[in-house]
PDB file of C-alpha atoms in Angstrom:
ATOM      1  CA  MET Z 252      13.228  28.055 -15.043  1.00  0.00           C
ATOM      2  CA  THR Z 253      11.802  24.859 -13.589  1.00  0.00           C
ATOM      3  CA  GLU Z 254      11.258  26.034 -10.024  1.00  0.00           C
ATOM      4  CA  PHE Z 255       9.971  29.116  -8.262  1.00  0.00           C
ATOM      5  CA  ARG Z 256      10.243  30.177  -4.621  1.00  0.00           C
ATOM      6  CA  ASP Z 257       8.645  33.134  -2.904  1.00  0.00           C
ATOM      7  CA  CYS Z 258       8.293  34.190   0.708  1.00  0.00           C
ATOM      8  CA  ARG Z 259       6.062  36.729   2.396  1.00  0.00           C
ATOM      9  CA  SER Z 260       5.747  37.783   6.030  1.00  0.00           C
ATOM     10  CA  ILE Z 261       2.422  37.868   7.847  1.00  0.00           C
ATOM     11  CA  PRO Z 262       1.653  41.208   9.550  1.00  0.00           C
ATOM     12  CA  HIS Z 263       2.205  41.230  13.314  1.00  0.00           C
ATOM     13  CA  ASP Z 264      -1.330  42.465  14.022  1.00  0.00           C
ATOM     14  CA  LEU Z 265      -2.662  38.995  13.146  1.00  0.00           C
ATOM     15  CA  ASP Z 266      -2.773  36.388  15.885  1.00  0.00           C
ATOM     16  CA  LEU Z 267      -1.277  33.150  14.560  1.00  0.00           C
ATOM     17  CA  SER Z 268      -2.945  30.634  16.833  1.00  0.00           C
ATOM     18  CA  ASP Z 269      -3.304  27.154  15.359  1.00  0.00           C
ATOM     19  CA  ALA Z 270      -6.894  27.750  14.263  1.00  0.00           C
ATOM     20  CA  VAL Z 271      -6.056  31.069  12.583  1.00  0.00           C
ATOM     21  CA  ALA Z 272      -2.914  29.670  10.957  1.00  0.00           C
ATOM     22  CA  GLU Z 273      -4.874  26.735   9.552  1.00  0.00           C
ATOM     23  CA  ARG Z 274      -7.584  29.048   8.163  1.00  0.00           C
ATOM     24  CA  LEU Z 275      -4.971  31.366   6.667  1.00  0.00           C
ATOM     25  CA  VAL Z 276      -3.125  28.552   4.885  1.00  0.00           C
ATOM     26  CA  ALA Z 277      -6.401  27.007   3.705  1.00  0.00           C
ATOM     27  CA  HIS Z 278      -7.581  30.321   2.249  1.00  0.00           C
ATOM     28  CA  VAL Z 279      -4.259  31.018   0.501  1.00  0.00           C
ATOM     29  CA  ALA Z 280      -4.129  27.439  -0.797  1.00  0.00           C
ATOM     30  CA  CYS Z 281      -7.670  27.649  -2.179  1.00  0.00           C
ATOM     31  CA  SER Z 282      -6.870  30.970  -3.862  1.00  0.00           C
ATOM     32  CA  LEU Z 283      -3.810  29.484  -5.554  1.00  0.00           C
ATOM     33  CA  LEU Z 284      -5.365  26.150  -6.544  1.00  0.00           C
ATOM     34  CA  PRO Z 285      -8.970  25.226  -5.721  1.00  0.00           C
ATOM     35  CA  GLY Z 286      -8.968  21.942  -3.834  1.00  0.00           C
ATOM     36  CA  LEU Z 287      -5.486  22.444  -2.377  1.00  0.00           C
ATOM     37  CA  GLU Z 288      -7.077  23.525   0.916  1.00  0.00           C
ATOM     38  CA  ARG Z 289      -8.048  19.880   1.525  1.00  0.00           C
ATOM     39  CA  THR Z 290      -4.349  19.020   1.979  1.00  0.00           C
ATOM     40  CA  VAL Z 291      -3.670  21.541   4.770  1.00  0.00           C
ATOM     41  CA  GLY Z 292      -2.034  19.961   7.781  1.00  0.00           C
ATOM     42  CA  ALA Z 293       0.182  20.759  10.741  1.00  0.00           C
ATOM     43  CA  ILE Z 294       3.766  19.611  11.107  1.00  0.00           C
ATOM     44  CA  ASP Z 295       5.139  19.792  14.649  1.00  0.00           C
ATOM     45  CA  TRP Z 296       8.904  20.150  14.712  1.00  0.00           C
ATOM     46  CA  ARG Z 297      11.700  20.332  17.246  1.00  0.00           C
ATOM     47  CA  HIS Z 298      15.269  21.456  16.627  1.00  0.00           C
ATOM     48  CA  GLY Z 299      17.330  21.473  19.799  1.00  0.00           C
ATOM     49  CA  SER Z 300      15.472  23.600  22.343  1.00  0.00           C
ATOM     50  CA  GLU Z 301      13.327  25.278  19.680  1.00  0.00           C
ATOM     51  CA  HIS Z 302      10.002  23.821  18.654  1.00  0.00           C
ATOM     52  CA  GLY Z 303       6.968  24.935  16.724  1.00  0.00           C
ATOM     53  CA  THR Z 304       4.291  24.106  14.216  1.00  0.00           C
ATOM     54  CA  ASP Z 305       4.348  24.665  10.475  1.00  0.00           C
ATOM     55  CA  TRP Z 306       1.164  24.555   8.431  1.00  0.00           C
ATOM     56  CA  THR Z 307       1.519  23.134   4.942  1.00  0.00           C
ATOM     57  CA  ALA Z 308      -0.494  22.309   1.849  1.00  0.00           C
ATOM     58  CA  GLU Z 309       0.832  20.522  -1.192  1.00  0.00           C
ATOM     59  CA  GLY Z 310      -0.442  19.113  -4.431  1.00  0.00           C
ATOM     60  CA  PHE Z 311      -0.065  19.193  -8.178  1.00  0.00           C
ATOM     61  CA  LEU Z 312      -1.321  21.722 -10.702  1.00  0.00           C
ATOM     62  CA  PRO Z 313      -3.168  20.380 -13.757  1.00  0.00           C
ATOM     63  CA  ASP Z 314       0.110  20.465 -15.739  1.00  0.00           C
ATOM     64  CA  GLU Z 315       1.729  18.270 -13.016  1.00  0.00           C
ATOM     65  CA  THR Z 316       3.741  21.114 -11.470  1.00  0.00           C
ATOM     66  CA  LEU Z 317       4.332  20.498  -7.747  1.00  0.00           C
ATOM     67  CA  ILE Z 318       2.967  23.266  -5.515  1.00  0.00           C
ATOM     68  CA  VAL Z 319       3.901  23.522  -1.822  1.00  0.00           C
ATOM     69  CA  LEU Z 320       2.640  26.190   0.556  1.00  0.00           C
ATOM     70  CA  CYS Z 321       4.068  26.490   4.073  1.00  0.00           C
ATOM     71  CA  LEU Z 322       3.359  28.865   6.962  1.00  0.00           C
ATOM     72  CA  GLN Z 323       6.146  28.878   9.534  1.00  0.00           C
ATOM     73  CA  THR Z 324       4.439  30.278  12.613  1.00  0.00           C
ATOM     74  CA  HIS Z 325       7.673  30.972  14.514  1.00  0.00           C
ATOM     75  CA  THR Z 326       8.959  33.290  11.746  1.00  0.00           C
ATOM     76  CA  ARG Z 327       5.484  34.388  10.519  1.00  0.00           C
ATOM     77  CA  GLU Z 328       6.543  33.617   6.952  1.00  0.00           C
ATOM     78  CA  VAL Z 329       4.451  32.022   4.229  1.00  0.00           C
ATOM     79  CA  ARG Z 330       6.504  30.267   1.570  1.00  0.00           C
ATOM     80  CA  LEU Z 331       5.415  29.169  -1.878  1.00  0.00           C
ATOM     81  CA  TYR Z 332       7.370  26.611  -3.871  1.00  0.00           C
ATOM     82  CA  LEU Z 333       6.619  25.454  -7.418  1.00  0.00           C
ATOM     83  CA  ASP Z 334       8.627  22.808  -9.261  1.00  0.00           C
ATOM     84  CA  THR Z 335       8.009  21.408 -12.734  1.00  0.00           C
ATOM     85  CA  ALA Z 336      10.574  18.608 -12.315  1.00  0.00           C
ATOM     86  CA  PHE Z 337       8.468  16.612  -9.829  1.00  0.00           C
ATOM     87  CA  LYS Z 338       5.833  14.239 -11.127  1.00  0.00           C
ATOM     88  CA  PRO Z 339       2.965  12.727  -9.173  1.00  0.00           C
ATOM     89  CA  VAL Z 340       3.267   9.022  -8.496  1.00  0.00           C
ATOM     90  CA  PRO Z 341       0.904   7.364 -10.972  1.00  0.00           C
ATOM     91  CA  GLU Z 342      -1.688   4.881  -9.842  1.00  0.00           C
ATOM     92  CA  PRO Z 343      -0.984   1.346 -11.035  1.00  0.00           C
ATOM     93  CA  PRO Z 344      -3.128   0.420 -14.039  1.00  0.00           C
ATOM     94  CA  TRP Z 345      -6.179  -1.761 -13.442  1.00  0.00           C
ATOM     95  CA  TRP Z 346      -4.543  -4.697 -15.198  1.00  0.00           C
ATOM     96  CA  ALA Z 347      -1.346  -4.771 -13.091  1.00  0.00           C
ATOM     97  CA  ASP Z 348      -2.687  -7.279 -10.553  1.00  0.00           C
ATOM     98  CA  TRP Z 349      -3.925  -9.533 -13.334  1.00  0.00           C
ATOM     99  CA  LEU Z 350      -0.524  -9.376 -15.030  1.00  0.00           C
ATOM    100  CA  VAL Z 351       1.208 -10.461 -11.806  1.00  0.00           C
ATOM    101  CA  VAL Z 352      -1.204 -13.391 -11.472  1.00  0.00           C
ATOM    102  CA  GLY Z 353      -0.687 -14.277 -15.147  1.00  0.00           C
ATOM    103  CA  ILE Z 354       3.107 -14.217 -14.890  1.00  0.00           C
ATOM    104  CA  LEU Z 355       3.055 -16.361 -11.753  1.00  0.00           C
ATOM    105  CA  ALA Z 356       0.536 -18.807 -13.240  1.00  0.00           C
ATOM    106  CA  GLY Z 357       2.604 -19.055 -16.411  1.00  0.00           C
ATOM    107  CA  ALA Z 358       5.754 -19.673 -14.395  1.00  0.00           C
ATOM    108  CA  VAL Z 359       4.054 -22.410 -12.363  1.00  0.00           C
ATOM    109  CA  GLY Z 360       2.757 -23.926 -15.598  1.00  0.00           C
ATOM    110  CA  VAL Z 361       6.234 -23.945 -17.160  1.00  0.00           C
ATOM    111  CA  GLY Z 362       7.687 -25.461 -13.997  1.00  0.00           C
ATOM    112  CA  VAL Z 363       5.050 -28.210 -13.905  1.00  0.00           C
ATOM    113  CA  LEU Z 364       5.272 -28.998 -17.634  1.00  0.00           C
ATOM    114  CA  LEU Z 365       9.053 -29.187 -17.601  1.00  0.00           C
ATOM    115  CA  GLU Z 366       9.127 -30.749 -14.122  1.00  0.00           C
ATOM    116  CA  SER Z 367      11.690 -28.184 -13.058  1.00  0.00           C
ATOM    117  CA  VAL Z 368      11.593 -25.584 -10.317  1.00  0.00           C
ATOM    118  CA  GLY Z 369      14.518 -23.821 -11.997  1.00  0.00           C
ATOM    119  CA  TRP Z 370      12.619 -23.332 -15.271  1.00  0.00           C
ATOM    120  CA  GLY Z 371       9.589 -22.099 -13.334  1.00  0.00           C
ATOM    121  CA  VAL Z 372      11.660 -19.529 -11.448  1.00  0.00           C
ATOM    122  CA  ALA Z 373      13.499 -18.537 -14.635  1.00  0.00           C
ATOM    123  CA  SER Z 374      10.239 -17.951 -16.510  1.00  0.00           C
ATOM    124  CA  ALA Z 375       8.907 -15.819 -13.614  1.00  0.00           C
ATOM    125  CA  VAL Z 376      12.114 -13.763 -13.644  1.00  0.00           C
ATOM    126  CA  LEU Z 377      11.865 -13.420 -17.420  1.00  0.00           C
ATOM    127  CA  GLY Z 378       8.203 -12.338 -17.242  1.00  0.00           C
ATOM    128  CA  PHE Z 379       8.754  -9.745 -14.527  1.00  0.00           C
ATOM    129  CA  GLY Z 380      11.993  -8.593 -16.179  1.00  0.00           C
ATOM    130  CA  ALA Z 381      10.189  -7.989 -19.470  1.00  0.00           C
ATOM    131  CA  TRP Z 382       7.499  -5.986 -17.665  1.00  0.00           C
ATOM    132  CA  VAL Z 383      10.045  -3.836 -15.805  1.00  0.00           C
ATOM    133  CA  GLY Z 384      12.090  -3.367 -18.977  1.00  0.00           C
ATOM    134  CA  ARG Z 385       9.007  -2.167 -20.856  1.00  0.00           C
ATOM    135  CA  ASP Z 386       8.231   0.350 -18.090  1.00  0.00           C
ATOM    136  CA  VAL Z 387      11.809   1.660 -18.092  1.00  0.00           C
ATOM    137  CA  LEU Z 388      11.733   2.140 -21.862  1.00  0.00           C
ATOM    138  CA  LEU Z 389       8.408   3.982 -21.652  1.00  0.00           C
ATOM    139  CA  GLN Z 390       9.772   6.291 -18.939  1.00  0.00           C
ATOM    140  CA  ILE Z 391      12.915   7.040 -20.943  1.00  0.00           C
ATOM    141  CA  ARG Z 392      10.827   7.838 -24.002  1.00  0.00           C
ATOM    142  CA  ALA Z 393       8.530  10.094 -21.967  1.00  0.00           C
ATOM    143  CA  GLU Z 394      11.516  11.990 -20.522  1.00  0.00           C
ATOM    144  CA  ARG Z 395      13.135  12.447 -23.920  1.00  0.00           C
ATOM    145  CA  THR Z 396       9.971  13.701 -25.578  1.00  0.00           C
ATOM    146  CA  ALA Z 397       8.899  15.918 -22.672  1.00  0.00           C
ATOM    147  CA  ARG Z 398       9.128  19.615 -23.280  1.00  0.00           C
ATOM    148  CA  PRO Z 399      10.631  21.689 -20.506  1.00  0.00           C
ATOM    149  CA  ARG Z 400       7.948  23.705 -18.772  1.00  0.00           C
ATOM    150  CA  SER Z 401       8.628  27.156 -17.464  1.00  0.00           C
ATOM    151  CA  ILE Z 402       6.942  29.038 -14.645  1.00  0.00           C
ATOM    152  CA  ASP Z 403       5.603  32.557 -15.101  1.00  0.00           C
ATOM    153  CA  GLU Z 404       7.275  33.965 -11.993  1.00  0.00           C
ATOM    154  CA  GLU Z 405       5.658  37.399 -12.056  1.00  0.00           C
ATOM    155  CA  SER Z 406       2.174  35.958 -12.445  1.00  0.00           C
ATOM    156  CA  TRP Z 407       2.696  33.529  -9.550  1.00  0.00           C
ATOM    157  CA  ARG Z 408       4.216  36.269  -7.379  1.00  0.00           C
ATOM    158  CA  GLN Z 409       1.136  38.449  -7.968  1.00  0.00           C
ATOM    159  CA  ARG Z 410      -1.258  35.559  -7.295  1.00  0.00           C
ATOM    160  CA  PHE Z 411       0.634  34.637  -4.114  1.00  0.00           C
ATOM    161  CA  ASN Z 412       0.648  38.202  -2.768  1.00  0.00           C
ATOM    162  CA  ALA Z 413      -3.032  38.715  -3.626  1.00  0.00           C
ATOM    163  CA  ALA Z 414      -3.965  35.425  -1.933  1.00  0.00           C
ATOM    164  CA  ILE Z 415      -2.114  36.384   1.259  1.00  0.00           C
ATOM    165  CA  ASP Z 416      -3.667  39.865   1.295  1.00  0.00           C
ATOM    166  CA  GLN Z 417      -7.163  38.377   0.862  1.00  0.00           C
ATOM    167  CA  ALA Z 418      -6.564  35.786   3.580  1.00  0.00           C
ATOM    168  CA  CYS Z 419      -5.286  38.406   6.043  1.00  0.00           C
ATOM    169  CA  ASP Z 420      -8.264  40.677   5.282  1.00  0.00           C
ATOM    170  CA  MET Z 421     -10.676  37.762   5.754  1.00  0.00           C
ATOM    171  CA  ILE Z 422      -9.150  36.878   9.128  1.00  0.00           C
ATOM    172  CA  ARG Z 423      -9.213  40.514  10.288  1.00  0.00           C
ATOM    173  CA  ALA Z 424     -12.865  40.828   9.234  1.00  0.00           C
ATOM    174  CA  SER Z 425     -13.897  37.669  11.076  1.00  0.00           C
ATOM    175  CA  GLY Z 426     -12.318  38.928  14.271  1.00  0.00           C
TER     176      GLY Z 426
END
């Protein structure tokens, strides 16, 4: 299975003000993946006459599995979503800017040498086309050689429930 969803309700004895909701999501996020608490943020929403605030945290596990945590304050539900199909957007390599400059300089050089704007444009298109084609081939190869990753649902369910229990206990203890 490439995705996992779980949902748990927050007990009604806990006040879910914005400050408490943010602390709760941050604590659960940190328990699930240290560092995820830095991504906690509020999303204000409106649907017709209803409105509210959801608190979310999202990031990627070390194996590039997407993890999303969401507290819906109007329903008092915390949702966990894991998906192995998503991939983080990679940072461009350090040499990408230099390659763009090189392709453009080469195209200008061809255009000047041949005294033709058309040949200059054609060589720029050819240079960028070769670069894009190489990237597409590398992505296809990576997808074909990738092994499907599964999610240990029971382990994540236990971790999720334990994290929520700890967060609720921490909030009760702090008053």
